[in-house]
mmCIF file of C-alpha atoms and ligand atoms in Angstrom:
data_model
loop_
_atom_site.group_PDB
_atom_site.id
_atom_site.type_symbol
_atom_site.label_atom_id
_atom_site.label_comp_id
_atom_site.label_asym_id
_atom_site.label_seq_id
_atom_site.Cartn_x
_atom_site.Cartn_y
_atom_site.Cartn_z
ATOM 1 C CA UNK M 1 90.434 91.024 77.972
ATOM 2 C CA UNK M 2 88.877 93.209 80.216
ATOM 3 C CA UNK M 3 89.360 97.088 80.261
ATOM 4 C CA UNK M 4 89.765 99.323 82.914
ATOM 5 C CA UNK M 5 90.142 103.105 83.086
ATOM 6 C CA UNK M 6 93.625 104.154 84.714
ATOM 7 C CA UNK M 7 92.649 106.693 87.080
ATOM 8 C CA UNK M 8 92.932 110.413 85.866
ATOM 9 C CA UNK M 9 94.381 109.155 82.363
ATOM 10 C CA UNK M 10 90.967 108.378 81.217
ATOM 11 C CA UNK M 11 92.100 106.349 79.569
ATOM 12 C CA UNK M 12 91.106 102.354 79.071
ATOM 13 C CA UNK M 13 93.966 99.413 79.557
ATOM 14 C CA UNK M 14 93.775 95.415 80.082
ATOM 15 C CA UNK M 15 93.243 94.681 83.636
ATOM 16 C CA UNK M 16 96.338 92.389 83.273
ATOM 17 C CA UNK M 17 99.097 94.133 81.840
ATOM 18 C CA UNK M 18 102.842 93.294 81.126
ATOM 19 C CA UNK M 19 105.525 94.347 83.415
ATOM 20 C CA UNK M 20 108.741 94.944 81.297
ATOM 21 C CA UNK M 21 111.691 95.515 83.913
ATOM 22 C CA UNK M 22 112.746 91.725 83.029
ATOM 23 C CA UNK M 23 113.301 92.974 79.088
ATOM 24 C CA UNK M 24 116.197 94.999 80.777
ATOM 25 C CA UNK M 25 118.030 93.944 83.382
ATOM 26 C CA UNK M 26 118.198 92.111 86.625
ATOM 27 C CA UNK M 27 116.781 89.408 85.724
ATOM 28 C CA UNK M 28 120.038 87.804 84.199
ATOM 29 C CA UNK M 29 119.969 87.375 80.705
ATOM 30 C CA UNK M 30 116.605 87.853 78.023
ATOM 31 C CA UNK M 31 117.772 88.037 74.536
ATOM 32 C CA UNK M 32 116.567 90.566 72.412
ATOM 33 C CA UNK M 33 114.230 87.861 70.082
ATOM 34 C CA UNK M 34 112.962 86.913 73.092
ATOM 35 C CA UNK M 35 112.039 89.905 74.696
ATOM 36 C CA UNK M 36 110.084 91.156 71.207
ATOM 37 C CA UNK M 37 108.493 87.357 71.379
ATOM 38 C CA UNK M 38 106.880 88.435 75.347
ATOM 39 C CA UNK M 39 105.684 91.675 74.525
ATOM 40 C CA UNK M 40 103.928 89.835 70.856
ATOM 41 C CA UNK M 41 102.873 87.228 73.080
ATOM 42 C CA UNK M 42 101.277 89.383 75.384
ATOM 43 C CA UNK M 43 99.768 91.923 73.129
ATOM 44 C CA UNK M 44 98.404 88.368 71.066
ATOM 45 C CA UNK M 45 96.900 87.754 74.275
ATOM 46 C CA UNK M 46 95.190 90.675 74.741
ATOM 47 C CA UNK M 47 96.886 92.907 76.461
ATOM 48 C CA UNK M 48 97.263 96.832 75.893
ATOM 49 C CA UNK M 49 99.178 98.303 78.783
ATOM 50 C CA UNK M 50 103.078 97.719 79.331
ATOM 51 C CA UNK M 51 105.130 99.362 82.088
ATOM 52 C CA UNK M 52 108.877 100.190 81.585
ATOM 53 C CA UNK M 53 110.953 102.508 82.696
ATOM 54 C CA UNK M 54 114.068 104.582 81.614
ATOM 55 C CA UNK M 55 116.434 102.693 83.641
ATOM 56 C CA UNK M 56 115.623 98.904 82.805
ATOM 57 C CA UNK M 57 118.709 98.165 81.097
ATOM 58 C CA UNK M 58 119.527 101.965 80.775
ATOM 59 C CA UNK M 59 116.811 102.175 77.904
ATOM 60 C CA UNK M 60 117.277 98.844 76.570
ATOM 61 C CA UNK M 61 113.564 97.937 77.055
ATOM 62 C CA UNK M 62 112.112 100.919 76.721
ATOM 63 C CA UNK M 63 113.831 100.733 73.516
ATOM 64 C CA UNK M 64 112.472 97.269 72.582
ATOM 65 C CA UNK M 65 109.181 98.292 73.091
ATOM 66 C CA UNK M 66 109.772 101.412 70.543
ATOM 67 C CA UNK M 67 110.927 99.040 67.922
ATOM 68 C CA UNK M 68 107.988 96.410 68.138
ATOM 69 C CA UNK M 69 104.988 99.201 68.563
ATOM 70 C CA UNK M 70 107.228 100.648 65.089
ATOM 71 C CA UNK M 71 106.433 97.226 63.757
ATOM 72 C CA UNK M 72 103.074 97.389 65.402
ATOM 73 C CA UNK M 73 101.583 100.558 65.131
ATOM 74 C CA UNK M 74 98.049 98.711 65.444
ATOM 75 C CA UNK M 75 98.420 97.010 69.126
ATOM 76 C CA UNK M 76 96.993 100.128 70.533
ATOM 77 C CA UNK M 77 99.366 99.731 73.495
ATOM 78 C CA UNK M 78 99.108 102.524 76.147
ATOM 79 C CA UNK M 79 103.019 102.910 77.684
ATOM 80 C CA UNK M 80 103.793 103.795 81.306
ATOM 81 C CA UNK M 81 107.650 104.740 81.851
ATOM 82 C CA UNK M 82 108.921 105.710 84.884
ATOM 83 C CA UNK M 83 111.926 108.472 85.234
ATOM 84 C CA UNK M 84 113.630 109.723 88.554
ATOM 85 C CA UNK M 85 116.375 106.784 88.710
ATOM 86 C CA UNK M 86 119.506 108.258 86.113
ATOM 87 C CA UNK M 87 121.051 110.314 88.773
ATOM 88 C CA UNK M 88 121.773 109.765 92.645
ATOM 89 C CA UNK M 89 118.081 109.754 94.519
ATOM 90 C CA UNK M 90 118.769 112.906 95.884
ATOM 91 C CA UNK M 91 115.408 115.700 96.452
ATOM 92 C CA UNK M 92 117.260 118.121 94.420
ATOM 93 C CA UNK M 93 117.337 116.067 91.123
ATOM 94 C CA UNK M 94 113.755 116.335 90.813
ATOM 95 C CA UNK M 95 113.498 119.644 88.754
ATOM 96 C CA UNK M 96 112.235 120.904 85.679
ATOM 97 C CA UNK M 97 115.650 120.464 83.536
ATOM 98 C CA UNK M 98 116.022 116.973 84.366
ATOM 99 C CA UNK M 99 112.372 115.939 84.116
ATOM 100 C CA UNK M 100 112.311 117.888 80.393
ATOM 101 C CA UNK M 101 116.262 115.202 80.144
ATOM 102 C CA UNK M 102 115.185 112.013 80.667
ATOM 103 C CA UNK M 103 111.261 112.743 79.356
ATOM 104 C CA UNK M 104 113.164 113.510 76.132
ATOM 105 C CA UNK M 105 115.230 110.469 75.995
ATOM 106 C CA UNK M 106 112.376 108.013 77.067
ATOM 107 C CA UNK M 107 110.176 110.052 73.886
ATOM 108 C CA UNK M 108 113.259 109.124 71.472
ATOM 109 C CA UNK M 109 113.729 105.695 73.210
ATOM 110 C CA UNK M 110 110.616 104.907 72.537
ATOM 111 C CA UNK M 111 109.699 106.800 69.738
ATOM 112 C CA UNK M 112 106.940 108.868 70.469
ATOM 113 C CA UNK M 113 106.256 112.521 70.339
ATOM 114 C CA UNK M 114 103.795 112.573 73.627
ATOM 115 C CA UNK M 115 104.840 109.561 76.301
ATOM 116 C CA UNK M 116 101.505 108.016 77.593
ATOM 117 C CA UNK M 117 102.295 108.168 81.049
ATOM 118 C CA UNK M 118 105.561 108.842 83.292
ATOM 119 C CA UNK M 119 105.925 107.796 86.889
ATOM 120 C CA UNK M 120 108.211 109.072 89.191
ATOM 121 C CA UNK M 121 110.175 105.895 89.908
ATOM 122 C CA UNK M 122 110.193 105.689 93.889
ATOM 123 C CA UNK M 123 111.781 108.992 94.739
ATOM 124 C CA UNK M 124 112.415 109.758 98.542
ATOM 125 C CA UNK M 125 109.518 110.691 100.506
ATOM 126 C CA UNK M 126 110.394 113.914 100.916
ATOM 127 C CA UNK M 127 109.935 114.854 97.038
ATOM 128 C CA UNK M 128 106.001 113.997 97.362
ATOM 129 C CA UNK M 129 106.114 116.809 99.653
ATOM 130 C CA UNK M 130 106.959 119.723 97.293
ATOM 131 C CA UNK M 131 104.941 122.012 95.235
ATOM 132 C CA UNK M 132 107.810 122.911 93.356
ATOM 133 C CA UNK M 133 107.549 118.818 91.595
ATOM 134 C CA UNK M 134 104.113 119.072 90.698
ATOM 135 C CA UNK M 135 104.502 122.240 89.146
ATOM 136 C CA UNK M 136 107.179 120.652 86.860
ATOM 137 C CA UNK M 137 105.232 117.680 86.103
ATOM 138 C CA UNK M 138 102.437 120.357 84.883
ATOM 139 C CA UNK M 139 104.580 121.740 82.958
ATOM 140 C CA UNK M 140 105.618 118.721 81.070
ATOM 141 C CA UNK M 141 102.181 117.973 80.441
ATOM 142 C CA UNK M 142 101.750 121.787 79.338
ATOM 143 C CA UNK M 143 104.826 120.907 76.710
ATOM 144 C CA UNK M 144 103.028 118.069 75.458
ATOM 145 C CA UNK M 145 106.200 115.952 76.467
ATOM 146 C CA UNK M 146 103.797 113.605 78.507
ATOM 147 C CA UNK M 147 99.944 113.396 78.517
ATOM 148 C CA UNK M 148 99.490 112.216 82.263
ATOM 149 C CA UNK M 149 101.915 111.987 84.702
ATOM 150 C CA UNK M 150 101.882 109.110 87.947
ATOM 151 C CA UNK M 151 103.928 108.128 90.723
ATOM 152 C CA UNK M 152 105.475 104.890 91.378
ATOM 153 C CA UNK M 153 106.028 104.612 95.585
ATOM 154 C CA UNK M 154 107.329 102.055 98.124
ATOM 155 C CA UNK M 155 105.249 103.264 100.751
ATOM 156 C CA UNK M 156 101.474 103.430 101.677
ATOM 157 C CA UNK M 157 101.878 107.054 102.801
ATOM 158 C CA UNK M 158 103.847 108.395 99.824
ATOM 159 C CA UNK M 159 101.098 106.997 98.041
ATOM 160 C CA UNK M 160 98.648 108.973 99.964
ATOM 161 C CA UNK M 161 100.223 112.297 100.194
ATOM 162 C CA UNK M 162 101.230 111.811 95.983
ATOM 163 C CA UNK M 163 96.950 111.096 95.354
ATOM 164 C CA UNK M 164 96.052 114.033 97.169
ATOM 165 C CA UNK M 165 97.554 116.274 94.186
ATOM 166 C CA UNK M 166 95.317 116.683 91.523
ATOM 167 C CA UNK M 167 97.690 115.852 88.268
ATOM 168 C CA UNK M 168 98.722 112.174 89.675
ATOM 169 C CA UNK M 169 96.797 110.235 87.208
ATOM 170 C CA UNK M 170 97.830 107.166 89.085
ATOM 171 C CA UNK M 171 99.838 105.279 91.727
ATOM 172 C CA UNK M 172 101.628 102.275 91.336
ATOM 173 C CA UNK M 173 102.437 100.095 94.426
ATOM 174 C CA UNK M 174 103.268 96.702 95.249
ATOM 175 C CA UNK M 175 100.540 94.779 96.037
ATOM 176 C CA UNK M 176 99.847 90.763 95.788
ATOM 177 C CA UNK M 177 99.248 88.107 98.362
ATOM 178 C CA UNK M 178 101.999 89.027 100.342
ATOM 179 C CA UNK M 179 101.513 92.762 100.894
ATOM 180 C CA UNK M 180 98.301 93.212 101.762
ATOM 181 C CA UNK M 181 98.839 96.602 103.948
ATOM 182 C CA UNK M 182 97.705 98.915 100.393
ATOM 183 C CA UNK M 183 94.518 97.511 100.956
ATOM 184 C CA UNK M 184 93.204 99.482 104.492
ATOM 185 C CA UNK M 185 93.485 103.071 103.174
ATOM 186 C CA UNK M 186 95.153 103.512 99.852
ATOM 187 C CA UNK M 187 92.972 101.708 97.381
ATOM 188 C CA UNK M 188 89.607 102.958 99.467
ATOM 189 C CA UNK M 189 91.517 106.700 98.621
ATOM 190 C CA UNK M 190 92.419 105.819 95.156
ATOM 191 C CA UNK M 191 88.602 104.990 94.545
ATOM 192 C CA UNK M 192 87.057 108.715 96.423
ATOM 193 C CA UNK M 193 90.102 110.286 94.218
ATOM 194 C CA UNK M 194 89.258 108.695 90.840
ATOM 195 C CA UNK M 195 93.323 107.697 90.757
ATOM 196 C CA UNK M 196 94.564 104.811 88.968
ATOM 197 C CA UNK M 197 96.107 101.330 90.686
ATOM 198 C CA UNK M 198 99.064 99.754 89.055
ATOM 199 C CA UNK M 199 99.812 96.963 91.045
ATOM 200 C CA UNK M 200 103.450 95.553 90.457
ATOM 201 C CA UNK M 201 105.496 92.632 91.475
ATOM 202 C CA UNK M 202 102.700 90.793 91.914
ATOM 203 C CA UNK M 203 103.943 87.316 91.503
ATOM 204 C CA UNK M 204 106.316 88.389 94.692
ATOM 205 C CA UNK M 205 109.106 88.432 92.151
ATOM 206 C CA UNK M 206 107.808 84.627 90.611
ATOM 207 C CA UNK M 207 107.749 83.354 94.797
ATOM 208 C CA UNK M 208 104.042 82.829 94.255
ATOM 209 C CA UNK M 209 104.295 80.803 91.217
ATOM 210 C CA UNK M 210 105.399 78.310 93.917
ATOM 211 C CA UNK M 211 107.929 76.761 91.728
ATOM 212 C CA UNK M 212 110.956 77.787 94.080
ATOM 213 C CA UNK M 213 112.619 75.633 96.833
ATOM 214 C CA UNK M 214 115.011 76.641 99.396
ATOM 215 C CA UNK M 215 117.406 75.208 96.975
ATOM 216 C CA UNK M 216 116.634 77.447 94.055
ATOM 217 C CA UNK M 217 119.761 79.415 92.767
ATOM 218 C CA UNK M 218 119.256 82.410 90.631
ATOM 219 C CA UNK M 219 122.122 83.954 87.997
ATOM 220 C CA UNK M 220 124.257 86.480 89.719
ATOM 221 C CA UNK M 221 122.998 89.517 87.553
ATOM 222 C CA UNK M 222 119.635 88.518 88.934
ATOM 223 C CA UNK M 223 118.320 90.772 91.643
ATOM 224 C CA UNK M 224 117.139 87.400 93.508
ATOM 225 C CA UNK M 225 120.706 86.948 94.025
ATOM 226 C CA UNK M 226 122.461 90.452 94.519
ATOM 227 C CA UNK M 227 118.914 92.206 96.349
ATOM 228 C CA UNK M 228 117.638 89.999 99.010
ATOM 229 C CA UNK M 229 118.389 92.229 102.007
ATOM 230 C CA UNK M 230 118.115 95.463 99.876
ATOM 231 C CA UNK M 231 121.825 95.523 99.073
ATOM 232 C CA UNK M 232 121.131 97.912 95.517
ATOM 233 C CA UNK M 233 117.806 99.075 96.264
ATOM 234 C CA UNK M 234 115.078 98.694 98.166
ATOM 235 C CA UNK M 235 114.636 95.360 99.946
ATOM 236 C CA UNK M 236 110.771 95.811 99.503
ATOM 237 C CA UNK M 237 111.175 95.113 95.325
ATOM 238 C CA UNK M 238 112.393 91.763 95.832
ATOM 239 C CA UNK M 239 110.853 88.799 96.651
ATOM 240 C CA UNK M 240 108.296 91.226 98.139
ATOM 241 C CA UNK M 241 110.364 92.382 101.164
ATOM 242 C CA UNK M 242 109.907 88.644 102.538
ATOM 243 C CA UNK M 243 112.867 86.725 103.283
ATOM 244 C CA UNK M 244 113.796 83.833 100.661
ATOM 245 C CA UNK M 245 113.308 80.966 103.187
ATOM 246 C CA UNK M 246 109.608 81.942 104.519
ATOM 247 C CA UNK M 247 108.844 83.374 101.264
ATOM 248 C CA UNK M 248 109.211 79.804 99.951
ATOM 249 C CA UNK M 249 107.535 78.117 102.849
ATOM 250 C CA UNK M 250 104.534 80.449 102.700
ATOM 251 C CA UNK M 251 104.199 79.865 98.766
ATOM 252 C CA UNK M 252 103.987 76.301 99.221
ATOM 253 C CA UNK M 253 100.804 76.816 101.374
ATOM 254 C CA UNK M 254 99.513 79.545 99.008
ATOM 255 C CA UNK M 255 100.055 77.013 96.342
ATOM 256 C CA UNK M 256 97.499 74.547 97.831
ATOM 257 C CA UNK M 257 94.953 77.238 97.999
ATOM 258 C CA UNK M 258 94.490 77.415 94.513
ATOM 259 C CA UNK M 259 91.134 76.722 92.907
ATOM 260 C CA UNK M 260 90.711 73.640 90.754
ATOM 261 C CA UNK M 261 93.642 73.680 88.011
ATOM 262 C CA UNK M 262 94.499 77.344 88.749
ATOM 263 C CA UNK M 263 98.148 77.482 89.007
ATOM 264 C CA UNK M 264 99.647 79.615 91.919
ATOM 265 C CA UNK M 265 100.447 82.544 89.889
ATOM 266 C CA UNK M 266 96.995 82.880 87.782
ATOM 267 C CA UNK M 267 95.762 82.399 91.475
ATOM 268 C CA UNK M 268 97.890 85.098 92.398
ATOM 269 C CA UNK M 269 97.073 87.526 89.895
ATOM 270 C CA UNK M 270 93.215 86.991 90.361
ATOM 271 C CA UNK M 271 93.597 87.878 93.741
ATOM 272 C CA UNK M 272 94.730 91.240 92.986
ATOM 273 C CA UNK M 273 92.455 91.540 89.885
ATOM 274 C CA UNK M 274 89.582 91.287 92.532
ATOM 275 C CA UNK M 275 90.605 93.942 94.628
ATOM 276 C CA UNK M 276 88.494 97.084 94.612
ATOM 277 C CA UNK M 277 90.300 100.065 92.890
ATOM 278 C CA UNK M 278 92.649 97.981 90.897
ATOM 279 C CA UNK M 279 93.061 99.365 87.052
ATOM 280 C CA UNK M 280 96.051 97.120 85.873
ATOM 281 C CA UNK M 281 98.264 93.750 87.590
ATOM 282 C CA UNK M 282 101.695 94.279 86.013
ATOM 283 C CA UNK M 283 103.356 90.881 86.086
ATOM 284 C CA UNK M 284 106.649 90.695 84.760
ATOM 285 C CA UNK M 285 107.323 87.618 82.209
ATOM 286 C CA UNK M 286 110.449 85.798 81.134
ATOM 287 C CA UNK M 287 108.888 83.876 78.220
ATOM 288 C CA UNK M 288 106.213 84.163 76.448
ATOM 289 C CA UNK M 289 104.564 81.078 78.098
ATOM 290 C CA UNK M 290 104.529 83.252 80.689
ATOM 291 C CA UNK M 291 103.189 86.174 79.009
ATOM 292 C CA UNK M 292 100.463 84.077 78.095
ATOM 293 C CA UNK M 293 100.007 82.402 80.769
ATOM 294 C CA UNK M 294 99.176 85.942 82.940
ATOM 295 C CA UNK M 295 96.925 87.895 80.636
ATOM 296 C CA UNK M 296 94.540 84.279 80.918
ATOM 297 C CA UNK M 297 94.312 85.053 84.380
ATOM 298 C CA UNK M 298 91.859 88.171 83.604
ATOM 299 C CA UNK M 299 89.041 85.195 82.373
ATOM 300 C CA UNK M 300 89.529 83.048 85.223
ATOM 301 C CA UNK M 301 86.744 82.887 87.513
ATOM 302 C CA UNK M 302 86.752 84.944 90.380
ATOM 303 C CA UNK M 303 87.687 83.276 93.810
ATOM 304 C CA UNK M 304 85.909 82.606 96.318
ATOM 305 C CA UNK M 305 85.110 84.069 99.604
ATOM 306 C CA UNK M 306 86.546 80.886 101.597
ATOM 307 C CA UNK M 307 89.832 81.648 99.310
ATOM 308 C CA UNK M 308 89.845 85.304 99.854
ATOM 309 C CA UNK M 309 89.545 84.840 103.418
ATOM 310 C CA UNK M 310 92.196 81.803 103.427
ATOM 311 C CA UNK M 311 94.982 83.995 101.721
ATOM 312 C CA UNK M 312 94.132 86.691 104.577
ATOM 313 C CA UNK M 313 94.774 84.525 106.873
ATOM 314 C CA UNK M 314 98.150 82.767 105.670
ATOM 315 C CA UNK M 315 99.215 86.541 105.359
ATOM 316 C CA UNK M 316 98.429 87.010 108.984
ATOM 317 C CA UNK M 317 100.032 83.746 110.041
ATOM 318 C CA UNK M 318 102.997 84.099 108.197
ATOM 319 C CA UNK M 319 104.053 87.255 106.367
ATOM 320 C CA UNK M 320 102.614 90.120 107.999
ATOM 321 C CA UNK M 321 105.362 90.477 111.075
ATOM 322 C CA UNK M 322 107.859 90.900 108.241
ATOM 323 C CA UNK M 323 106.378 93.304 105.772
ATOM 324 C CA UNK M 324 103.273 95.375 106.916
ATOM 325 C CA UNK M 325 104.908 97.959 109.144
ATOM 326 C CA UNK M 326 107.799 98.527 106.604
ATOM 327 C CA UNK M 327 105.846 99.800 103.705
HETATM 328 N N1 NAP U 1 110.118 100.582 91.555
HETATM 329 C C1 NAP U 1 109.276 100.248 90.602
HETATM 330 O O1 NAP U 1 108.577 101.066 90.069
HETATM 331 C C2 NAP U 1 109.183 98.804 90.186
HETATM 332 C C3 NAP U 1 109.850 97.823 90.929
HETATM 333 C C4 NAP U 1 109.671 96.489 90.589
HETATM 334 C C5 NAP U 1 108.880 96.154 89.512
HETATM 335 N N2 NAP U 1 108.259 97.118 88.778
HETATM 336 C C6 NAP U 1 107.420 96.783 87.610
HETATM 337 O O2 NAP U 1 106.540 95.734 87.970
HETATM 338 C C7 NAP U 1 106.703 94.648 87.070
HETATM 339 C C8 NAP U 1 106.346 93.361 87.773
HETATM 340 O O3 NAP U 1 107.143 93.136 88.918
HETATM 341 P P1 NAP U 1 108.374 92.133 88.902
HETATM 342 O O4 NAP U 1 108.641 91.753 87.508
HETATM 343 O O5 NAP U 1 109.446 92.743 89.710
HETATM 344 O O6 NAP U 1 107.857 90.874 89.723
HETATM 345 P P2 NAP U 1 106.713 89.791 89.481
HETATM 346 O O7 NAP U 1 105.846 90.187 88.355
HETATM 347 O O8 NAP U 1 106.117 89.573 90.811
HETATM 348 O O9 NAP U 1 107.551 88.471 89.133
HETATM 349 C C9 NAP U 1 108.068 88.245 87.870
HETATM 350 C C10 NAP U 1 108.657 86.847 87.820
HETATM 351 O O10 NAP U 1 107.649 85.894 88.111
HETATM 352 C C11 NAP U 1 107.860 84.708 87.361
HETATM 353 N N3 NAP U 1 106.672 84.487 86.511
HETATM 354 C C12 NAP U 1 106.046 85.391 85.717
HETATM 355 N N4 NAP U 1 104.983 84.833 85.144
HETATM 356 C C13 NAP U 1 104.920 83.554 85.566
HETATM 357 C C14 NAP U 1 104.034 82.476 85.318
HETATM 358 N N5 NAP U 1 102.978 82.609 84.512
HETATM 359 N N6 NAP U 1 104.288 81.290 85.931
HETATM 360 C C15 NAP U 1 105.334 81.136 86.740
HETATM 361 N N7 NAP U 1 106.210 82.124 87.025
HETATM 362 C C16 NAP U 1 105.992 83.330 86.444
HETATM 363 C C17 NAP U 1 109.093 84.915 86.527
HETATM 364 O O11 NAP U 1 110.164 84.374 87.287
HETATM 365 P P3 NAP U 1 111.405 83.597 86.591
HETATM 366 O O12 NAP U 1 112.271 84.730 86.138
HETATM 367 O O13 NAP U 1 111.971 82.818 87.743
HETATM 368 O O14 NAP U 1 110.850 82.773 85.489
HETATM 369 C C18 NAP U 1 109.186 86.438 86.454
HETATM 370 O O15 NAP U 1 110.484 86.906 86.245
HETATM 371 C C19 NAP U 1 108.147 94.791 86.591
HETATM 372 O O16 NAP U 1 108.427 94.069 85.420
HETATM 373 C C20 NAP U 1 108.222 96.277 86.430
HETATM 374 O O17 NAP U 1 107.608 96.681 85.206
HETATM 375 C C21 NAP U 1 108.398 98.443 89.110
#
């Protein structure tokens, strides 16, 4: 599998990584055998970089991923966690004491002394702002609590003004066929900056696999279900931001753009892979069919120009009035 590095970490993951929200919550239910059989079945696969964060399941998967690295203290798996989400998303929770909290209970969660990397988990705006959170983000890394820290945003511009300070090792965003808007300025400014791209829900929440119809019915602990008009959080994390009925529409057409016997999603995934200023594509996976399934898409070969330019355009046609000026 091929290695990037992740911005200011320095340090080298698998350009398709495994996106661990699903080993959680809110994707109805994953039983715990399960969940350990993904993350095996991705690190089998090649894959060294897994995103979590403390709030998936309150610490269930973070927690799952400190009992199978305990069982498999080879995989040389670098872990991203996020924090920011245990109390209300208010500016003033972002300080020292509670950074120093929930840092401490994602170390013992996972069982680490140092975490890899933690990302703010999509804060308001306003918190990029302050000196005062960058200084305490510093200071973690002074405390050896974290060795890089990174931001997770909903917005191009919170990803800007977060890469202009010098300790944000990296920025993760959503980006996949249907959110192309990261593309104009903030991977050309994670490139200058030497800042690390973690590109999540990149399946558009399993939309591109193409395997929905209008029909499809999710479980009701499933954010499909309870999130589609950003009833719990923001609208933007599922499906995308795209509403369910264009979303599957516009899938069916991405589906017949895919090379050869590509499926949707590897064709997805590729896509992003072959974006300049990408380090890591963080799909999420139920199974570990799935799991496998996405870390094959790092050897597929690349698309073409014709494709590239045909996904632009179906964006243009039929996603872009929805999405681009939101985020
Ligand atoms: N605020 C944040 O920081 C934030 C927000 C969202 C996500 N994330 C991170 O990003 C990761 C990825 O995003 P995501 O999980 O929300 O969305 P995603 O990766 O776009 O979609 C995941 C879904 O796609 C389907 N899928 C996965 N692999 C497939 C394959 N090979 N073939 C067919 N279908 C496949 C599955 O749907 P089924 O369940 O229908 O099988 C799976 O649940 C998360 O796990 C999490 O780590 C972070």
């Amino acid at each position: 599998m091929d290695q990037r590095v992740l911005g200011r970490t320095g340090r080298h993951v698998s350009v398709v990584g495994l996106g661990t929200w699903q080993l959680g919550a809110d994707w109805g239910d994953v039983r715990e055998q399960d969940a350990l059989d993904v993350l095996d079945a991705a690190v089998e696969a090649g894959v060294t970089f897994f995103d979590t964060a403390d709030v998936y399941g309150d610490g269930r998967s973070e927690r799952l991923i400190g009992r199978y690295l305990r069982e498999r203290p080879d995989a040389g798996v670098f872990v991203a966690t996020k924090m920011g989400r245990r109390a209300e998303q208010l500016p003033e929770h972002y300080v020292l004491d509670n950074f120093r909290a929930w840092s401490d209970r994602s170390r013992a969660n996972l069982g680490v002394d140092t975490l890899d990397l933690v990302q703010l988990h999509c804060p308001p705006s306003s918190v990029y702002a302050g000196d005062a959170v960058f200084d305490a983000l510093d200071t973690l890394v002074a405390e050896q609590r974290i060795a890089a820290y990174g931001v997770s945003v909903e917005t191009c511009a919170e990803a800007l003004t977060a890469m202009a300070r010098p300790g944000t090792a990296s920025v993760q965003i959503i980006l996949n066929p249907f959110r192309l808007k990261p593309l104009e300025e903030v991977l050309p400014a994670a490139v200058k900056a030497g800042v690390g791209i973690i590109a999540r829900v990149p399946l558009a929440s399993g939309l591109l696999s193409g395997r929905y119809t209008k029909e499809t019915v999710f479980a009701g602990d499933d954010h499909r279900t309870y999130n589609r008009h950003g009833e719990s959080f923001d609208q933007g994390e599922t499906f995308s931001g795209v509403d369910f009925e264009t979303g599957v529409e516009a899938a069916a057409e991405f589906a017949a753009l895919a090379p050869g016997s590509a499926t949707p999603a590897a064709t997805a995934l590729r896509w992003i892979i072959q974006q300049p200023g990408v380090s890591s594509v963080i799909p999420g996976a139920r199974s570990p069919e799935q799991a496998r399934a996405n870390a094959a898409a790092a050897d597929a070969p690349a698309l073409s120009r014709a494709t590239l330019d045909a996904v632009r355009e179906l964006y243009d046609r039929r996603v872009r009035a929805r999405v681009h000026h939101r985020w």
